[in-house]
Every structure is written in structure tokens, then in C-alpha cells.
XYZ file of C-alpha atoms in Angstrom:
432
model
C 70.418 -80.730 31.158
C 69.388 -77.270 29.998
C 66.505 -75.342 31.549
C 64.988 -72.546 29.475
C 62.416 -69.840 30.159
C 60.594 -67.767 27.538
C 60.817 -64.242 28.953
C 57.501 -63.176 30.399
C 56.453 -66.705 31.390
C 56.296 -67.805 35.012
C 57.903 -71.256 34.881
C 60.882 -72.780 33.113
C 60.997 -76.117 31.305
C 63.679 -78.599 30.388
C 65.029 -78.092 26.893
C 64.373 -81.162 24.677
C 67.497 -83.236 24.264
C 67.043 -83.124 20.479
C 67.863 -79.400 20.591
C 71.192 -80.071 22.249
C 73.860 -81.436 19.967
C 77.571 -81.809 20.678
C 79.333 -78.452 20.438
C 76.086 -76.630 19.501
C 75.889 -72.950 20.406
C 73.160 -70.456 21.274
C 72.700 -69.297 17.682
C 71.689 -72.826 16.680
C 69.344 -73.077 19.677
C 67.663 -69.862 18.502
C 66.995 -71.394 15.081
C 65.616 -74.559 16.692
C 63.250 -72.591 18.910
C 61.902 -70.499 16.016
C 61.178 -73.647 14.002
C 59.556 -75.644 16.787
C 57.519 -73.077 18.762
C 54.310 -71.811 17.155
C 54.492 -68.404 18.864
C 57.959 -67.937 17.341
C 57.144 -69.030 13.799
C 57.247 -65.453 12.440
C 60.335 -64.460 14.434
C 63.727 -64.129 12.778
C 66.261 -66.197 14.786
C 68.607 -63.209 14.630
C 66.111 -61.295 16.782
C 66.332 -63.843 19.594
C 68.495 -62.878 22.588
C 69.576 -65.013 25.539
C 70.113 -63.835 29.114
C 70.928 -65.290 32.475
C 67.964 -65.293 34.827
C 69.431 -62.641 37.140
C 70.777 -60.330 34.435
C 68.309 -59.121 31.799
C 70.510 -56.247 30.655
C 73.603 -57.936 29.230
C 72.840 -60.621 26.595
C 74.911 -63.787 26.400
C 77.035 -64.079 23.252
C 75.373 -66.217 20.573
C 78.649 -68.097 20.064
C 78.480 -69.463 23.614
C 78.471 -73.305 23.648
C 75.451 -74.809 25.391
C 77.809 -77.017 27.348
C 79.188 -73.896 29.068
C 75.799 -72.969 30.527
C 74.931 -73.974 34.072
C 71.153 -73.835 34.510
C 68.494 -75.120 36.899
C 64.726 -74.841 37.082
C 65.181 -71.859 39.428
C 68.029 -70.325 37.432
C 67.139 -71.033 33.804
C 68.431 -69.663 30.525
C 66.054 -66.867 29.454
C 65.325 -66.048 25.829
C 63.886 -62.760 24.611
C 61.941 -62.196 21.412
C 60.023 -59.350 19.704
C 56.295 -58.988 20.366
C 55.594 -56.537 17.541
C 57.303 -54.046 15.274
C 56.082 -51.192 17.463
C 58.229 -48.935 19.616
C 57.176 -48.495 23.243
C 57.369 -44.828 24.232
C 57.164 -44.377 27.996
C 56.916 -40.940 29.565
C 58.403 -41.504 33.018
C 58.025 -38.957 35.803
C 59.960 -38.978 39.081
C 59.175 -36.133 41.469
C 59.404 -32.960 39.372
C 61.384 -34.252 36.388
C 60.387 -36.340 33.385
C 62.175 -38.476 30.827
C 61.059 -40.181 27.639
C 62.193 -43.785 27.178
C 61.957 -45.399 23.726
C 62.582 -49.148 23.498
C 61.501 -51.953 21.122
C 58.314 -53.840 21.949
C 59.630 -57.193 23.110
C 59.404 -59.534 26.058
C 62.250 -57.496 27.572
C 60.664 -54.053 27.306
C 60.108 -53.948 31.077
C 63.760 -54.626 31.887
C 64.986 -52.072 29.362
C 62.603 -49.494 30.848
C 63.806 -50.195 34.402
C 67.450 -49.929 33.323
C 66.842 -46.618 31.519
C 64.987 -45.232 34.546
C 67.857 -46.094 36.888
C 70.385 -44.577 34.494
C 68.505 -41.271 34.306
C 67.647 -40.738 37.964
C 70.570 -40.484 40.357
C 68.494 -41.373 43.416
C 67.489 -44.709 41.845
C 70.929 -45.802 40.671
C 71.744 -47.561 43.931
C 70.972 -51.211 43.238
C 69.659 -51.624 46.791
C 66.773 -49.256 46.030
C 63.629 -50.980 44.807
C 61.157 -48.879 42.918
C 57.872 -49.301 41.118
C 55.773 -47.522 38.536
C 52.211 -46.435 38.836
C 49.787 -45.774 36.047
C 47.062 -43.198 36.585
C 43.985 -43.214 34.393
C 40.629 -41.510 34.774
C 39.309 -44.120 37.194
C 42.111 -45.350 39.422
C 45.814 -45.671 40.046
C 47.395 -49.001 39.132
C 50.742 -50.076 40.560
C 53.124 -51.767 38.115
C 55.717 -53.886 39.933
C 56.806 -56.509 37.374
C 56.954 -57.449 33.701
C 53.660 -59.368 33.782
C 51.619 -56.356 34.898
C 53.544 -54.101 32.536
C 52.951 -56.337 29.516
C 49.267 -56.535 30.457
C 49.160 -52.730 30.371
C 50.825 -52.717 26.948
C 48.261 -55.174 25.583
C 45.528 -52.710 26.547
C 47.304 -49.848 24.761
C 46.492 -49.088 21.131
C 49.343 -48.325 18.757
C 49.554 -44.957 17.013
C 51.947 -44.691 14.083
C 53.797 -47.793 15.287
C 54.176 -46.390 18.794
C 52.694 -47.630 22.060
C 52.611 -44.557 24.305
C 52.114 -44.810 28.067
C 52.633 -42.405 30.967
C 54.080 -43.702 34.233
C 55.261 -42.193 37.495
C 57.978 -43.707 39.679
C 57.769 -44.435 43.381
C 60.364 -45.887 45.776
C 59.292 -49.031 47.631
C 59.026 -48.602 51.382
C 58.783 -44.823 51.089
C 56.355 -42.206 49.901
C 56.880 -38.813 48.374
C 56.359 -36.134 51.024
C 53.313 -34.840 49.162
C 51.596 -38.256 49.396
C 51.430 -38.441 53.204
C 48.333 -37.558 55.205
C 48.388 -36.546 58.853
C 46.932 -39.790 60.242
C 49.568 -41.876 58.427
C 52.382 -39.602 59.592
C 51.345 -39.665 63.239
C 50.772 -43.419 63.325
C 53.311 -44.918 60.901
C 56.224 -42.469 61.047
C 56.096 -40.794 64.451
C 54.511 -43.715 66.370
C 51.873 -41.460 67.929
C 49.134 -44.115 67.798
C 46.745 -42.168 70.029
C 46.854 -39.125 67.734
C 45.094 -38.970 64.363
C 44.476 -35.303 63.499
C 46.226 -31.934 63.513
C 44.327 -30.921 66.647
C 45.814 -33.926 68.493
C 49.351 -32.560 68.120
C 50.542 -30.898 71.353
C 50.984 -27.160 71.017
C 54.252 -25.545 72.007
C 54.926 -21.907 72.774
C 57.790 -20.947 70.512
C 57.820 -17.389 71.877
C 58.385 -18.729 75.378
C 61.036 -21.170 74.127
C 63.213 -18.313 72.893
C 62.089 -15.612 75.336
C 65.575 -15.339 76.858
C 67.299 -14.898 73.508
C 68.060 -11.638 71.774
C 68.456 -12.091 68.009
C 70.538 -8.885 67.961
C 69.150 -7.794 64.623
C 70.582 -4.411 63.735
C 68.449 -1.428 62.844
C 69.772 -1.571 59.273
C 68.814 -5.264 58.956
C 65.297 -4.586 60.207
C 64.900 -1.555 57.950
C 66.017 -3.538 54.878
C 63.623 -6.333 55.779
C 60.602 -4.069 56.274
C 61.405 -2.093 53.119
C 61.481 -5.339 51.147
C 58.184 -6.520 52.641
C 56.473 -3.185 51.980
C 57.765 -3.054 48.395
C 56.461 -6.564 47.694
C 53.118 -5.765 49.316
C 52.818 -2.717 47.108
C 53.790 -4.319 43.785
C 51.492 -7.299 44.391
C 48.576 -4.911 44.902
C 48.373 -5.640 48.640
C 47.389 -9.298 48.256
C 48.897 -12.772 48.062
C 46.868 -14.715 45.527
C 49.036 -17.776 44.835
C 52.087 -19.687 46.029
C 54.399 -17.914 43.595
C 53.584 -14.500 45.036
C 53.756 -15.876 48.600
C 57.366 -16.922 48.028
C 58.432 -13.306 47.482
C 57.432 -12.573 51.078
C 58.745 -15.854 52.520
C 62.083 -15.226 50.783
C 62.457 -11.990 52.738
C 61.979 -13.716 56.095
C 64.250 -16.659 55.321
C 67.088 -14.741 53.680
C 67.102 -12.012 56.355
C 67.261 -14.513 59.237
C 69.892 -16.757 57.632
C 72.008 -13.789 56.557
C 72.082 -12.461 60.126
C 73.088 -15.783 61.737
C 75.580 -16.491 58.948
C 77.681 -13.522 60.120
C 78.534 -15.477 63.275
C 78.135 -19.019 61.906
C 79.488 -19.015 58.362
C 78.477 -22.648 57.805
C 74.787 -21.709 57.884
C 73.311 -21.708 54.383
C 69.858 -21.404 52.850
C 68.839 -23.925 50.168
C 65.782 -23.595 47.926
C 64.017 -26.489 46.171
C 66.391 -28.951 47.829
C 66.015 -32.725 47.432
C 65.712 -34.383 50.858
C 65.818 -38.182 50.989
C 65.044 -40.245 54.103
C 63.995 -43.755 55.075
C 60.278 -42.919 55.057
C 59.940 -39.998 52.669
C 61.610 -38.290 49.760
C 61.110 -35.232 47.617
C 61.884 -31.563 47.277
C 61.502 -29.062 50.096
C 60.762 -25.393 49.450
C 63.339 -23.987 51.892
C 65.990 -25.793 53.880
C 68.544 -24.302 56.282
C 71.766 -26.168 57.065
C 74.441 -25.441 59.630
C 77.617 -27.516 59.858
C 76.044 -29.671 57.113
C 73.099 -30.537 59.388
C 69.517 -29.585 58.566
C 68.109 -27.312 61.278
C 64.986 -25.866 59.625
C 62.636 -26.994 56.840
C 60.045 -24.545 55.517
C 57.091 -25.276 53.235
C 55.120 -22.656 51.329
C 51.409 -23.327 50.845
C 48.414 -21.142 50.142
C 45.496 -23.550 50.535
C 46.107 -27.074 51.925
C 47.788 -26.067 55.172
C 46.893 -29.315 56.992
C 48.324 -31.359 54.119
C 51.561 -29.379 54.276
C 51.827 -29.852 58.040
C 51.745 -33.623 57.492
C 54.318 -33.256 54.731
C 56.566 -31.084 56.897
C 56.482 -33.584 59.774
C 57.881 -36.330 57.528
C 60.511 -33.897 56.255
C 61.482 -33.140 59.856
C 61.717 -36.883 60.534
C 64.206 -37.139 57.655
C 66.140 -34.126 58.945
C 66.295 -35.549 62.480
C 67.376 -38.878 61.012
C 70.263 -37.218 59.212
C 71.285 -35.066 62.175
C 71.547 -38.071 64.460
C 73.849 -39.703 61.942
C 75.440 -42.808 63.371
C 73.589 -42.697 66.687
C 71.154 -45.532 67.311
C 67.581 -44.588 66.542
C 66.325 -45.493 69.964
C 69.110 -43.714 71.829
C 68.297 -40.857 74.186
C 70.300 -38.145 72.493
C 69.701 -35.663 75.296
C 72.333 -37.296 77.457
C 75.356 -36.106 75.481
C 74.091 -32.610 74.788
C 73.953 -33.181 71.033
C 71.518 -31.549 68.669
C 68.287 -33.476 69.181
C 65.632 -31.240 67.699
C 64.731 -29.813 64.342
C 62.173 -27.173 63.418
C 59.776 -26.679 60.564
C 57.591 -23.884 59.252
C 54.433 -24.073 57.173
C 53.402 -20.685 55.864
C 51.249 -18.859 53.356
C 53.396 -15.763 53.749
C 50.699 -14.199 55.910
C 49.918 -17.158 58.206
C 52.805 -18.912 59.957
C 52.929 -22.123 62.008
C 56.076 -23.565 63.565
C 56.691 -27.287 64.110
C 59.227 -29.020 66.316
C 60.483 -32.606 66.343
C 62.784 -33.625 69.195
C 64.296 -36.647 70.915
C 64.783 -40.072 69.356
C 63.439 -41.385 66.069
C 61.504 -44.323 67.499
C 58.988 -42.018 69.169
C 59.982 -38.358 68.959
C 58.339 -35.500 70.802
C 56.266 -33.354 68.466
C 54.929 -29.845 68.808
C 52.909 -27.386 66.744
C 52.703 -23.676 67.461
C 49.547 -21.557 67.275
C 49.064 -19.489 64.120
C 50.966 -16.245 63.751
C 49.309 -13.736 61.436
C 51.221 -11.115 59.481
C 49.157 -8.064 58.617
C 51.290 -6.400 55.971
C 48.964 -3.392 55.998
C 50.409 -2.300 59.337
C 52.677 0.693 58.899
C 55.505 -0.474 61.155
C 55.240 -4.193 60.176
C 55.288 -5.228 63.845
C 53.870 -8.774 63.257
C 56.377 -9.420 60.451
C 59.282 -8.231 62.590
C 58.151 -10.493 65.448
C 58.167 -13.536 63.166
C 61.573 -12.568 61.777
C 62.924 -12.416 65.337
C 61.494 -15.871 66.100
C 63.087 -17.427 63.008
C 66.401 -15.732 63.772
C 66.381 -16.906 67.410
C 65.511 -20.429 66.296
C 68.410 -20.542 63.831
C 70.883 -18.943 66.232
C 69.954 -21.415 68.968
C 70.525 -24.387 66.661
C 73.785 -22.938 65.356
C 75.117 -22.317 68.882
C 74.367 -25.922 69.884
C 76.066 -27.292 66.786
C 79.092 -25.071 67.251
C 79.543 -26.272 70.835
C 79.141 -29.890 69.733
C 81.673 -29.447 66.922
C 84.225 -27.868 69.258
C 83.681 -30.659 71.787
C 84.283 -33.294 69.094
C 87.408 -31.455 67.943
C 88.794 -31.282 71.489
C 87.983 -34.954 72.032
C 89.814 -35.847 68.827
C 92.865 -33.822 69.867
C 92.953 -35.560 73.271
C 92.753 -38.974 71.607
C 95.550 -37.985 69.233
C 97.742 -36.808 72.149
C 97.120 -40.104 73.992
C 98.089 -42.068 70.901
C 101.305 -40.078 70.464
C 102.251 -40.615 74.136
C 101.651 -44.371 73.837
C 103.809 -44.506 70.694
C 106.541 -42.523 72.465
C 106.566 -45.016 75.351
C 106.834 -47.910 72.917
C 109.810 -46.270 71.191
C 111.642 -45.633 74.482
C 110.982 -49.145 75.729
């Protein structure tokens, strides 16, 4: 008994016994199908391809005997055929990069598109990752999750010079790009703060008080270089920040000055720009990311207009960073008890306006905090507000680095003790 499924159809059917002769092979079955099925009457049998139900990428050899096939109604033999002579040109966008995929217009166009998308985007190559496409027209966004919806979209698309051209974006199932989150969703779905729905519901924390006992120990030369850079940028941009690109010149000065200072003591601290950050709830690029001992300690977002939107975005980024820093610890574990790093900070800034965020504790319901606004008036001669913010960022980074250093040394000492114990046990065994 042979079960077959025309690709694109929902249900399989039993192949007529007349099609199955002793020692017949798939090439003969292709000819039989083209002769007997009206929708295949104009199809060349050589254009028919056969696949197993669970593998639509690698065709089965046409010389395969039918007797070698093991099929059921739930695991049928699938056959693919052309739908037109057109080429389907799909412009696929994932985050900030785009690819163009050109494949024949057939019942298998969807599977070829999915395979090409996986091959081109590293983050999607893991077979455990499920993704989808979404099509955006003038009226609404349509989610494309399978071949049926995709083929329906193609039927609505007019050919131009034998090409069917469509534009799709890619999303990862179970996650959203950081830019797609709003504050209510973040507080409720990610941070489990069901009683909070707006920015004003987030508890404020006093970051100045948090680091009041720390001295960043910035040298006079470091401060002078920083203020000279700020003043030069303020001058060449005609004393205004008019867009995100110009804002980054100022933000760069703060971030690079603070990281450079802490890096002198903690050489593992590095500054990353436009870094891809991938977590269980969100994914995407972050504007600035600071790592120490390979752990994210600060995520900064630059924004000139939609500050509230960026705060929501930054909170999900901090959730990802906290997730990564906890590593193998259980998500519900109280990480305070072993003195490990259990907090991560964020910054949302226009270059002139600065707000700090903090996420601490466990992932199931972390503690969140948002600082008041800090305003930099770059017209001030001595740049006092800018220097105050630089000191805060430096203290924040130094505090995180000190904690991580202590934790790393503790782990190293623990490992050495375990190694010594093992060697002593082996020595006893040898003497016995």
C-alpha cells in the first residue's frame, strides 16, 4: 500500500493499485500521475519530484523502487510539481539585514524559501528555532506560517516579466524583536509585574545614592579629555543634537571614557557597539553593550524621540542580559545567597537626557528600577552635569567589575581545592 500527497494539499490518499506494478520505480509513477491527473496534464514528468513527508529539501531518487517506500496516511510520499514558469523573488529581511531569494514557482517554493532563509541567517540555522514570515501591506500585517498561506499570497501577486516579487520579514516564534515590545507587555509578560502597566508604575531608584560611597578615581587628564571631546562635538554640531546620529557622538564619549577607565584595572571589560543580543523573550541589536568577564553588565540605547518605547526595549534587553549572567543557575533561584552577580543596568539616553534602569534578583520576578532624568546642559562652561553622569557610569561599571572579579577568584579557588582533594584521594588509593 502506497500513500501519496500532492504537495500543498492537506490530506493524503491511497495510490491506486493500477499505478503500482512489480519492480516499478518513481520515474514510472511520475508518468502515471501526469497522465491520470487533470491538474498535471501540462506537466512534464521530468519536472515531478518526490520527497518524504518530513524532508522537503532532499528529493528521493527517481530510480527508487516503490516497494522500498514505507508510507502511511500520516507519513505519505509527497510529490512536487511546477505551478507556473515564473520565478518567485522574495526579499527577506531579518533585523537589519536583507537577502534576495530566487526559486522556481512550484508547490515546494515555501520549503525552498525556508531552507534558503535558514542558510543565510546564522541565528536561524538551529533546527530547534521555529520562525515565521510576516507580510506588511498598506492595510495590515499578515503572518505567514505555512505553505498554504504562502501559496495564497502568491496567487494574489501579479507576475512582472515572469517574476513574482514579494517582500517578507522574518520573526522568531515565541520571541519578539526588542523594538516590537511595548511597556505594558514587558511589565506583564516578561517581568511578571502584573500590577504595573506604565512607565510611571516602575519604582524609582536613586542611582546617585547607590554609588555614593564609591570614588571612580577618574584622573584629571581623563576628565579633561572627556570634556574637551564633549565641547568639540557641541561646537561642530552647532550646539544642538538634531538626530540619533549626532547624539551618538556625545554618547560615545561617555561610554568610551568610562569603559577605558575601568578597563585599566579590569582588562576583560570591553565596549561593543551594534551588538546582537539573543534571549528567550527578545532578540535584536543593541546600540552599546559593556561586557566584563564575558558577562553583560550594561546595555545602553540611544533615542531622540520615543524614550518610553526605548525604556520598554531596554528592559527586555536587560532581561536577556540577566538571563545570560545567571547562566546555569535555576531561573527561580535566589542568587543573592551566594554573592554572585545578580543585577544588570541599562541606560536610555538622547545624549542630553539620561535615564538609568536596573534589573536585579531572579528571572521569574526580578526587581526593577528606573532613575529620574539627568539633564546634560552642554552649554555650561565646566560641563559639570556631563562629568557627574560620567562618574555615575564609571562607578556602575567598576562596581559590577569588582563583583565579577571576586566571583571569578572564588570559583578559581574552589576549583583548586576540589583538584587538591581529588589528588589526595588518588594518592591514598595508590598507597593502599
